[in-house]
XYZ file of C-alpha atoms in Angstrom:
732
model
C 48.180 127.022 88.872
C 45.731 126.855 86.325
C 44.817 123.187 85.076
C 45.219 124.269 81.505
C 49.187 125.152 82.078
C 49.444 122.276 83.912
C 48.271 120.347 81.239
C 50.261 122.133 78.967
C 53.192 121.328 80.732
C 52.380 117.426 81.130
C 51.980 117.163 77.508
C 55.882 118.485 76.561
C 56.958 115.766 79.328
C 60.302 115.989 81.633
C 60.517 120.180 81.524
C 64.102 121.191 83.614
C 62.631 124.608 84.352
C 65.610 126.883 85.627
C 63.947 127.924 89.089
C 65.314 130.952 91.542
C 63.484 131.659 94.626
C 64.515 135.425 93.140
C 62.356 134.989 90.613
C 64.544 135.170 87.657
C 64.195 131.355 85.690
C 65.833 130.184 82.009
C 64.275 127.875 80.006
C 65.976 124.840 78.604
C 63.398 122.149 75.997
C 64.599 118.356 77.720
C 63.472 116.752 74.600
C 66.590 118.251 72.609
C 68.542 116.404 74.977
C 67.855 113.196 73.259
C 68.027 114.739 69.567
C 71.967 113.781 68.837
C 72.680 117.293 67.109
C 71.105 120.189 69.094
C 72.452 121.692 71.043
C 74.012 120.103 73.974
C 72.491 120.896 77.375
C 73.900 122.555 79.946
C 73.912 120.359 82.690
C 73.408 122.988 86.049
C 76.171 123.841 88.952
C 76.390 120.586 90.923
C 76.253 122.968 93.892
C 73.011 123.491 93.085
C 69.720 121.126 94.054
C 68.778 120.696 90.298
C 71.689 118.688 89.390
C 70.992 115.994 91.079
C 67.271 115.629 91.636
C 64.606 116.488 88.561
C 61.322 116.772 89.367
C 59.006 116.282 86.896
C 55.455 116.818 85.091
C 53.862 113.281 85.002
C 54.463 113.178 89.304
C 58.038 111.365 88.818
C 61.353 112.250 90.802
C 64.297 111.984 88.438
C 67.665 111.720 89.946
C 71.127 112.543 88.112
C 73.607 110.455 89.222
C 77.171 110.541 87.335
C 78.041 107.527 88.140
C 78.379 104.505 85.671
C 76.136 101.007 86.555
C 78.152 98.044 86.704
C 76.330 95.461 88.864
C 76.647 96.774 91.734
C 73.234 97.977 92.137
C 73.608 102.014 92.421
C 70.778 103.029 90.694
C 68.895 101.286 93.318
C 70.911 102.972 96.219
C 70.106 106.896 94.647
C 66.962 105.931 94.390
C 66.273 104.916 98.028
C 67.900 107.923 99.356
C 66.020 110.202 97.441
C 63.371 108.172 97.556
C 63.441 108.332 102.128
C 64.643 111.855 101.879
C 61.386 112.922 99.711
C 58.831 110.284 101.534
C 58.236 108.953 97.987
C 57.001 105.554 96.815
C 60.706 104.312 95.369
C 58.743 103.514 91.681
C 58.387 107.291 91.000
C 62.079 107.633 91.498
C 63.679 107.309 87.876
C 67.233 107.619 88.009
C 69.536 109.142 85.008
C 72.852 108.031 84.671
C 75.907 109.258 83.302
C 76.159 111.577 80.837
C 78.206 114.322 80.374
C 76.110 117.842 79.452
C 73.007 116.113 81.466
C 74.609 113.947 85.451
C 77.076 115.612 87.441
C 81.288 115.244 86.599
C 81.758 112.490 89.314
C 84.883 111.418 87.186
C 84.982 107.552 87.523
C 82.835 105.196 88.907
C 85.546 104.120 90.759
C 87.400 102.921 94.204
C 83.768 101.361 95.994
C 83.074 104.972 95.760
C 79.708 105.417 94.169
C 77.435 104.889 97.876
C 79.831 107.715 99.402
C 79.942 110.146 96.868
C 77.233 110.371 94.840
C 74.496 108.886 96.276
C 75.291 110.633 99.511
C 75.170 114.082 96.650
C 71.407 112.889 96.505
C 70.773 112.478 99.343
C 71.553 116.353 100.590
C 69.913 117.406 97.843
C 67.245 115.922 98.424
C 66.719 116.204 101.923
C 67.041 120.156 100.686
C 65.065 119.897 98.618
C 62.251 118.414 100.998
C 62.738 121.832 103.017
C 62.316 124.655 100.103
C 58.813 122.211 99.060
C 57.943 122.901 102.391
C 59.356 126.505 102.568
C 56.894 127.625 99.329
C 53.584 125.100 100.703
C 53.772 127.072 103.230
C 54.293 130.981 101.820
C 51.600 129.879 98.862
C 49.378 128.013 101.728
C 49.922 131.119 104.709
C 50.744 128.674 107.380
C 53.186 127.226 109.344
C 55.871 124.625 107.058
C 55.181 121.817 110.648
C 52.409 121.195 109.325
C 53.006 120.229 106.035
C 53.936 115.994 105.134
C 55.555 114.685 102.294
C 53.945 111.662 100.694
C 54.655 110.002 96.574
C 55.459 113.273 95.474
C 52.893 115.441 96.808
C 52.663 118.072 99.835
C 49.862 117.818 102.156
C 48.069 118.602 105.395
C 44.706 117.554 106.665
C 42.335 119.365 103.802
C 44.700 120.576 100.898
C 46.950 118.661 98.792
C 49.133 120.183 96.547
C 51.822 117.975 94.072
C 55.745 119.204 94.304
C 55.693 120.088 90.453
C 52.452 122.413 91.676
C 54.227 123.665 94.003
C 57.183 124.449 91.821
C 54.781 125.278 88.904
C 56.308 123.390 86.795
C 60.106 124.533 87.611
C 62.990 122.497 89.313
C 65.267 124.587 92.129
C 68.239 126.528 91.560
C 69.203 126.962 95.154
C 72.432 126.051 96.384
C 73.001 122.885 98.606
C 73.386 123.385 102.706
C 73.561 121.404 105.323
C 69.856 120.008 105.645
C 68.593 120.457 109.470
C 67.942 116.586 108.844
C 68.337 114.081 106.580
C 64.987 111.096 107.632
C 67.413 108.178 106.631
C 69.284 108.102 110.032
C 65.941 110.160 111.788
C 63.194 107.627 110.820
C 64.911 105.574 107.676
C 61.677 104.186 106.514
C 63.680 102.973 102.419
C 67.252 102.900 102.982
C 68.485 99.693 104.792
C 65.812 97.901 103.397
C 67.156 94.627 101.026
C 64.365 96.786 97.931
C 64.172 94.771 94.561
C 66.766 95.639 92.079
C 63.659 95.770 88.569
C 66.629 94.924 86.192
C 67.503 91.734 87.601
C 64.071 90.468 86.360
C 64.575 92.458 82.728
C 67.683 90.904 81.995
C 66.485 87.186 83.459
C 64.165 87.275 80.650
C 66.476 88.282 78.147
C 64.493 92.396 78.226
C 67.341 94.826 79.734
C 68.948 96.796 77.189
C 73.034 96.236 77.938
C 75.513 98.817 75.600
C 75.795 95.056 73.748
C 71.717 95.310 72.699
C 71.484 98.942 71.201
C 70.260 98.792 67.370
C 69.539 102.302 65.447
C 67.576 101.852 62.062
C 70.013 102.038 59.367
C 73.076 101.178 61.929
C 76.178 99.921 60.307
C 78.612 97.263 61.907
C 82.491 97.535 62.394
C 85.103 95.587 63.068
C 88.857 96.193 63.521
C 92.064 94.159 62.029
C 94.400 94.064 64.982
C 98.332 93.586 64.257
C 100.154 90.269 66.238
C 101.542 92.389 69.178
C 101.499 95.555 70.600
C 104.769 97.101 68.610
C 103.987 95.095 65.500
C 103.900 97.868 62.692
C 101.445 97.711 59.079
C 103.931 96.661 56.007
C 102.110 96.277 53.787
C 97.973 95.425 52.470
C 96.164 94.011 49.997
C 92.754 95.782 49.416
C 91.589 94.566 46.231
C 91.486 90.985 47.251
C 88.539 92.365 49.723
C 86.942 96.188 48.479
C 84.656 94.244 45.842
C 83.120 91.808 48.550
C 79.671 91.254 49.818
C 78.361 94.574 52.392
C 81.954 96.414 52.543
C 81.242 99.395 52.594
C 84.834 101.608 53.558
C 87.998 100.403 55.229
C 89.452 102.425 57.603
C 93.395 102.974 57.868
C 94.991 105.774 60.198
C 98.805 104.540 60.326
C 98.833 100.596 61.397
C 95.165 102.219 62.605
C 93.014 99.575 60.614
C 89.050 98.919 61.005
C 86.546 97.999 58.027
C 82.969 99.175 57.850
C 79.882 96.722 56.683
C 76.556 96.672 56.450
C 76.068 93.298 58.762
C 77.751 92.354 61.344
C 78.447 88.747 60.586
C 79.869 90.567 57.674
C 81.935 92.320 59.164
C 83.635 89.905 60.730
C 84.421 88.032 57.456
C 85.982 90.461 56.056
C 87.657 91.214 59.254
C 89.434 88.111 59.163
C 89.845 88.411 55.243
C 91.295 91.458 55.490
C 94.397 90.731 58.527
C 95.025 87.680 55.256
C 95.895 89.800 53.063
C 98.112 92.118 55.481
C 101.886 91.866 55.848
C 103.106 93.771 59.702
C 106.645 93.613 60.707
C 107.740 91.492 64.136
C 107.221 93.306 66.822
C 109.066 93.564 70.054
C 109.452 90.629 71.885
C 107.407 89.617 74.916
C 109.457 87.408 77.935
C 107.875 84.568 77.467
C 110.462 81.930 78.662
C 111.380 83.890 82.411
C 109.999 82.763 84.933
C 107.398 85.967 85.883
C 107.982 86.107 89.209
C 111.564 86.140 89.116
C 111.294 88.766 86.316
C 109.151 91.548 87.874
C 111.620 91.050 90.715
C 114.924 92.086 88.216
C 112.919 94.873 86.338
C 114.520 98.580 87.345
C 111.714 99.710 89.651
C 111.286 102.978 91.599
C 112.076 102.200 95.810
C 109.853 103.975 98.612
C 109.504 103.306 101.820
C 105.895 103.784 101.814
C 105.518 103.328 105.928
C 107.908 103.019 108.966
C 107.538 102.508 112.833
C 110.245 101.950 115.260
C 113.052 99.275 114.424
C 111.767 97.211 112.713
C 115.371 94.923 112.826
C 115.817 95.138 116.126
C 112.624 94.069 117.144
C 112.699 91.471 114.566
C 115.949 89.880 116.320
C 114.839 90.170 119.372
C 112.149 88.385 118.566
C 112.104 84.261 119.950
C 110.612 83.179 116.474
C 111.668 84.637 112.706
C 109.624 83.937 110.093
C 109.940 85.036 106.598
C 107.923 83.728 103.627
C 107.442 85.312 99.660
C 104.358 85.266 97.786
C 103.102 86.015 94.022
C 100.127 86.659 91.989
C 100.659 86.638 88.164
C 98.977 88.748 85.349
C 94.865 88.142 85.722
C 92.341 89.694 83.424
C 88.693 91.613 84.018
C 87.274 88.065 81.367
C 84.416 90.396 80.718
C 81.333 87.672 79.430
C 80.257 90.384 76.744
C 82.634 91.463 75.106
C 83.280 95.335 74.784
C 81.312 97.584 72.425
C 80.277 100.663 71.288
C 77.765 102.796 69.063
C 78.467 105.718 67.406
C 77.343 108.781 65.368
C 79.224 111.442 63.527
C 77.111 114.450 62.364
C 77.256 118.591 61.356
C 80.917 117.704 63.127
C 79.478 116.630 65.975
C 79.813 113.153 67.885
C 76.982 111.185 69.559
C 78.724 107.964 71.674
C 77.159 105.131 73.809
C 79.511 103.441 76.223
C 80.492 101.492 79.127
C 82.891 103.490 79.849
C 83.124 104.187 83.906
C 83.824 107.260 83.215
C 81.568 109.615 80.230
C 83.600 113.071 81.587
C 86.525 111.424 81.612
C 86.519 109.694 78.288
C 85.113 113.227 76.359
C 88.018 114.501 78.053
C 90.114 112.331 76.588
C 87.971 111.800 72.943
C 88.943 115.538 71.927
C 92.590 115.888 71.303
C 92.614 112.565 69.848
C 89.525 112.709 67.403
C 90.765 116.618 67.131
C 87.517 117.718 68.109
C 85.820 120.449 70.884
C 84.820 118.764 73.774
C 81.486 120.206 73.612
C 80.866 118.512 70.776
C 81.407 115.408 71.825
C 77.656 114.382 73.991
C 78.736 110.588 75.454
C 75.333 108.682 76.937
C 76.768 106.103 79.538
C 75.145 102.090 78.923
C 75.535 99.712 81.376
C 77.902 96.993 80.017
C 78.750 93.726 81.466
C 81.997 92.915 83.638
C 82.771 96.241 83.832
C 84.131 96.074 87.064
C 87.810 98.276 86.686
C 89.675 99.616 83.850
C 88.373 96.824 81.040
C 88.461 97.427 76.678
C 85.400 99.385 77.635
C 87.129 102.807 76.418
C 89.486 101.093 74.007
C 86.757 100.264 72.089
C 85.026 104.033 72.377
C 87.564 104.941 70.639
C 87.406 102.892 68.360
C 83.964 103.645 67.203
C 84.430 107.161 67.179
C 87.548 106.988 64.913
C 85.695 105.120 62.360
C 82.088 107.017 62.753
C 84.221 110.753 61.753
C 85.507 108.688 58.898
C 82.162 107.634 58.185
C 79.391 109.989 58.910
C 75.779 109.827 59.216
C 75.536 106.706 60.273
C 74.758 104.792 63.604
C 78.126 102.522 63.365
C 78.118 99.838 66.065
C 81.408 98.146 67.127
C 82.111 95.016 68.656
C 85.585 93.278 70.328
C 85.468 89.092 69.830
C 85.631 86.852 72.182
C 89.259 86.575 71.584
C 90.232 90.482 71.142
C 88.384 91.294 74.793
C 91.694 88.428 75.713
C 94.278 89.020 74.261
C 94.075 93.773 74.057
C 92.211 94.346 77.637
C 94.636 96.933 80.650
C 95.124 93.503 83.069
C 95.204 93.855 86.446
C 99.303 93.469 87.135
C 101.403 91.166 88.343
C 103.039 91.680 91.623
C 105.104 89.600 93.868
C 106.281 89.795 98.230
C 108.530 89.298 101.008
C 107.627 89.366 104.061
C 109.371 88.704 106.928
C 108.542 89.005 110.819
C 109.406 88.012 114.648
C 106.917 86.684 118.008
C 107.679 86.570 121.227
C 106.783 83.826 123.449
C 103.903 85.390 124.655
C 102.601 85.189 120.515
C 103.073 88.968 120.182
C 104.550 89.986 116.619
C 107.619 92.038 116.525
C 108.920 93.697 114.414
C 107.673 93.354 110.714
C 109.260 93.601 107.318
C 107.501 93.858 103.631
C 108.542 94.299 100.751
C 106.023 94.144 96.935
C 106.771 94.844 93.955
C 104.068 96.092 91.396
C 103.860 97.609 88.243
C 100.774 100.519 88.233
C 97.667 99.881 89.011
C 95.576 102.049 86.475
C 95.930 103.699 82.721
C 92.419 104.933 82.981
C 92.261 107.645 80.032
C 91.664 110.873 82.355
C 92.181 113.180 78.942
C 96.297 111.038 78.119
C 95.063 109.876 74.733
C 98.499 107.712 75.314
C 96.202 105.367 77.142
C 93.470 104.446 74.449
C 94.537 101.873 72.545
C 94.297 102.746 69.366
C 95.850 106.190 69.213
C 99.558 103.869 69.400
C 99.072 102.948 65.757
C 97.704 106.536 64.420
C 101.019 106.836 62.932
C 100.897 110.033 65.631
C 102.897 110.850 68.620
C 101.424 108.759 71.125
C 102.742 106.116 72.941
C 102.633 103.202 75.252
C 101.585 104.854 79.253
C 105.017 105.550 80.728
C 102.878 105.666 84.370
C 100.022 105.867 86.244
C 98.372 105.483 89.215
C 100.846 104.375 92.045
C 98.472 104.789 95.081
C 96.442 101.340 93.450
C 99.349 99.599 94.120
C 100.486 100.508 98.389
C 96.956 99.812 99.223
C 96.275 97.574 101.676
C 100.060 96.918 101.874
C 99.668 98.368 105.613
C 98.556 95.394 107.823
C 95.153 96.891 109.403
C 96.986 95.946 113.603
C 99.268 96.634 116.051
C 102.348 96.436 114.740
C 104.837 99.069 116.934
C 108.246 98.480 114.777
C 107.299 97.593 110.902
C 108.864 99.142 107.082
C 106.841 98.630 103.869
C 108.438 99.823 100.793
C 107.332 100.161 97.460
C 109.162 98.891 94.271
C 107.522 99.659 91.231
C 108.704 98.654 87.855
C 106.767 98.527 84.062
C 105.963 95.051 82.492
C 105.855 93.851 79.292
C 101.666 93.574 79.057
C 98.917 95.886 79.196
C 97.674 97.139 83.053
C 94.902 99.412 84.530
C 92.694 98.868 87.419
C 91.084 95.611 88.010
C 88.674 95.237 90.878
C 90.519 96.203 94.211
C 93.742 97.138 92.573
C 96.966 96.179 94.416
C 94.273 95.529 97.585
C 93.635 91.715 96.208
C 97.491 91.125 95.907
C 98.324 92.772 99.313
C 95.806 91.117 101.463
C 96.763 88.189 100.058
C 100.331 88.068 101.165
C 99.930 89.930 104.347
C 96.775 87.298 105.713
C 98.548 84.505 104.663
C 101.784 84.599 106.061
C 99.047 86.419 109.117
C 98.380 82.497 109.068
C 101.784 81.636 109.025
C 102.585 83.644 112.188
C 99.174 82.757 114.178
C 100.457 78.588 113.521
C 104.551 78.647 114.259
C 103.282 80.745 117.569
C 100.501 78.152 118.018
C 97.584 80.145 117.987
C 93.769 79.948 116.633
C 94.106 82.194 113.584
C 91.116 84.830 114.783
C 92.228 84.617 117.803
C 95.725 85.860 116.703
C 93.659 89.035 115.000
C 92.033 89.832 117.378
C 94.977 89.821 119.907
C 97.070 92.243 117.094
C 93.808 94.930 116.692
C 92.160 97.327 119.224
C 89.437 98.248 116.946
C 86.277 97.473 117.862
C 84.186 97.517 114.509
C 87.233 94.535 113.456
C 86.591 92.184 116.660
C 83.231 91.937 116.282
C 83.183 91.062 112.735
C 86.489 88.421 112.659
C 84.455 87.491 116.835
C 80.459 86.793 114.114
C 82.698 84.874 111.807
C 83.845 82.945 114.495
C 80.419 82.272 115.479
C 79.464 81.142 112.090
C 82.867 78.665 111.271
C 82.108 77.103 115.132
C 79.910 74.346 114.367
C 81.947 73.538 110.822
C 82.012 69.718 110.845
C 85.162 68.781 108.477
C 84.739 65.765 106.943
C 88.382 63.539 105.134
C 90.363 66.623 102.945
C 88.611 68.935 103.875
C 90.243 72.553 105.948
C 88.916 75.914 107.075
C 90.805 78.907 106.460
C 89.571 82.304 107.801
C 91.330 86.423 106.735
C 90.309 89.371 107.523
C 90.572 93.313 106.358
C 89.872 96.842 106.103
C 89.523 98.098 102.628
C 92.039 100.459 102.301
C 92.398 101.160 105.645
C 89.875 102.908 105.793
C 86.866 101.969 104.545
C 84.535 98.168 104.923
C 85.856 95.981 107.455
C 85.378 92.559 105.722
C 86.345 89.117 107.485
C 86.509 85.861 105.922
C 86.233 82.180 106.074
C 86.195 79.109 103.416
C 86.333 76.110 103.196
C 87.766 74.021 100.709
C 88.050 70.261 99.650
C 91.224 68.882 98.252
C 90.607 65.505 95.816
C 93.627 63.197 95.784
C 94.304 64.933 92.275
C 95.405 67.776 94.522
C 92.109 69.703 92.426
C 90.441 72.113 94.891
C 86.607 72.531 95.049
C 85.673 75.749 97.139
C 82.410 74.331 98.942
C 81.196 77.406 100.861
C 82.034 81.114 101.660
C 81.627 83.552 104.464
C 81.233 87.016 105.403
C 81.082 89.447 108.222
C 81.351 92.549 106.672
C 80.117 96.338 108.385
C 80.394 98.996 105.893
C 79.008 102.066 107.925
C 75.165 102.650 107.392
C 74.051 100.355 105.038
C 71.611 101.363 102.472
C 70.331 98.532 100.882
C 71.387 95.048 102.117
C 70.473 92.669 99.297
C 72.774 95.094 97.414
C 75.780 94.956 100.149
C 75.865 91.146 100.085
C 75.797 90.130 96.520
C 78.835 92.731 96.351
C 80.284 91.089 98.946
C 78.657 87.236 97.502
C 80.546 88.024 93.464
C 83.209 89.572 95.064
C 84.209 86.814 97.111
C 83.680 84.144 94.373
C 85.683 86.462 92.000
C 88.651 86.624 94.437
C 88.412 82.385 95.240
C 88.263 82.092 90.806
C 90.936 84.366 90.752
C 93.014 82.432 93.388
C 92.425 78.671 92.131
C 92.830 79.241 88.232
C 93.538 82.073 87.244
C 96.496 83.545 84.864
C 97.110 85.430 81.942
C 99.164 83.384 79.154
C 101.287 84.795 76.614
C 104.195 84.319 73.622
C 107.282 86.029 72.804
C 104.677 88.278 70.575
C 101.256 88.515 72.367
C 98.842 87.066 75.162
C 97.769 83.804 73.878
C 94.763 83.081 76.489
C 92.412 84.103 73.924
C 89.349 81.615 75.700
C 87.857 80.644 78.489
C 90.007 76.627 77.700
C 93.605 79.532 78.031
C 91.646 81.646 80.489
C 89.451 79.031 82.728
C 87.285 81.354 85.563
C 84.699 79.155 88.114
C 81.616 77.740 85.882
C 78.719 77.801 87.502
C 78.988 73.815 89.193
C 82.365 75.817 90.693
C 80.550 78.067 92.472
C 80.469 78.076 96.400
C 77.790 78.330 98.311
C 77.720 81.744 100.093
C 76.654 82.969 103.459
C 76.736 86.769 104.563
C 76.045 88.944 107.528
C 75.599 92.371 107.740
C 76.656 94.763 110.138
C 74.269 97.540 110.113
C 75.137 101.495 111.797
C 72.789 103.802 111.114
C 74.818 106.042 113.606
C 77.902 105.498 110.665
C 77.635 106.789 107.436
C 77.948 104.658 104.640
C 81.193 102.775 102.966
C 82.073 101.844 99.790
C 81.833 98.181 99.654
C 82.069 96.753 96.115
C 85.883 96.330 96.508
C 86.306 94.925 100.532
C 85.571 90.795 99.896
C 88.668 90.079 97.391
C 91.550 90.201 99.311
C 90.310 88.496 102.803
C 88.641 86.275 100.295
C 91.706 84.763 98.034
C 93.999 85.114 102.010
C 91.208 82.708 103.244
C 91.093 79.750 99.967
C 94.579 79.448 100.526
C 94.499 79.397 104.520
C 91.699 76.404 104.195
C 94.006 74.916 101.378
C 96.531 74.584 104.255
C 94.162 73.533 107.275
C 93.111 70.350 104.771
C 96.767 69.726 103.372
C 99.508 70.917 105.453
C 101.079 72.802 102.263
C 101.344 76.390 102.148
C 100.167 77.362 98.460
C 101.961 80.854 97.865
C 102.771 81.768 94.701
C 98.550 82.032 92.657
C 97.098 80.642 91.001
C 96.759 77.270 93.508
C 96.369 74.987 90.194
C 99.448 75.550 88.913
C 101.452 75.069 92.776
C 99.129 72.417 94.297
C 100.303 69.597 92.344
C 104.142 70.320 92.460
C 103.873 71.193 96.113
C 102.276 68.239 96.472
C 105.182 65.866 94.580
C 107.615 67.733 96.158
C 106.115 66.959 99.952
């Protein structure tokens, strides 16, 4: 390769040239991908290496993941696995997050699958690329490829050194993926398994990180949505003369009952939102069951009932037990409670839409927007941009759909739409309420004899997934869209079967349709199911007169479960409890097939029945650990979030709509309430890596209520604790 050619290509920046071992090639100028209205680039098949790994002209390596950065650290994790296989300084690796037409279609960033799916695809692609680079270099140099090494973007031996880019002659690797002869991360890991720091954290600390809320474009306009008083209100009238001459007003977009205002400045849009609402009249919608006890209400709703797990004869075993015990539990609606209200930016021009969003699924969103906007999918280009508080299906897809509708009705300008705090609280889809009834027996030796578990739950996911019904604005457009009828039932079943050896057991689900919007919230049904099961296990251990950790070990033969519990025991052995303090423990294996996590909590209960979580411990086994710092962060965050759910959080509503509209009416942990956390990671290099972003929530909630029992002798079975503990103390 001549120097002139290399210089020429470098001057072009990143190039994506088709590379074929048979000598065929097609040329795509990637610069076109950053122009909103040039042809949307065609991405390679996900079976090809260049769908995941690209070699850049300046020596860097671009990794492409179809997953979004939600704060879970996927960006640094995928960079580590690629750098390891290519033996390259991680600073030379850049990551392209989810973007339609550019990255692979990996569906949603959900279910703790980012490492298991995307990172492992990238590892495979990088390892395959390494072998192909060595083959090509060996052929070029006419030497055995075993005499070559890779280092920091170069292939070298004792005498010569070529960049990856030179070896590929500026092209990309189009070969299909296959199983490589070796994964360096398993054989001689140097980068994987290290606590490499995320570069974006320091940027966030100094306010330089670009969240979706930070995006600005020249000449950009601003918008707000005028919300109805309730889910089912209908617009009766609007006095447009009252605001159409206001400063900054550009357009009122009215489609059926959907109202959006576009203005020159953001504060003008906020003022216009309030003024327009004051000049609208609405039909009152159907009332919500605000006067009902929610736990009783959801158990009396029409439900789809199914036996989900049946082993042996639970009734016979229970009758023969020397001790029989029953209990019921409940969790209310809880919200994602994003610190940054949802936001999106869009521009529509020449019948094409470009959209920036913090949606967790850019491809499913595109599939859903196409029928909503009556546009072909290929004319919609969606770029994933990190937002805040995105663990689950919050309002990110809704705000994206709303700004797309506005942009299509006001072409040629970037339009930015950000929800207000009260909108975020009042209109996001919540984590569903659940109720649980449990019954079990104990033998004289303290073994469980018979287990019956019934749980009531709404569906746990109404993500768009190609169905516009699931987008909030659709129901107000005056078309045939309606309230989503169903969703992901499997989310309700998650961890409903105890991960213990119980011979005689039945688990039965009761799936209802509740009154509020609901969808995926971190860990879906696992939080509620594990809270109930692990609380009940603690009650059984107490009834049996057994240590709570040993009782769990006595019902397990999984050595990884037992190691987590034994290590947790070692951590809390030395805890000295003061007056009004208690320690509680809990355990689960997420989905009964993913990460193992044992959690302990130390709480202090005041005479006023206020609960302070002073410290939490976790022992987590997520198989091969890619980045222990990231795994600890995920576990700590999961424990703190679940402790806040457990003690404080509950969505309140009137007969018309949600009344939890701010941080006073929907309190979450403040910084002084955040417990000290300690996490131990069991790294199993020989095992596949397992998702861990949702492993701690269930056991953390149960550990907190078990600790409250240890401190007070009072069993809190209905959440949140702040509502129930004082009542239970008064009963006592």
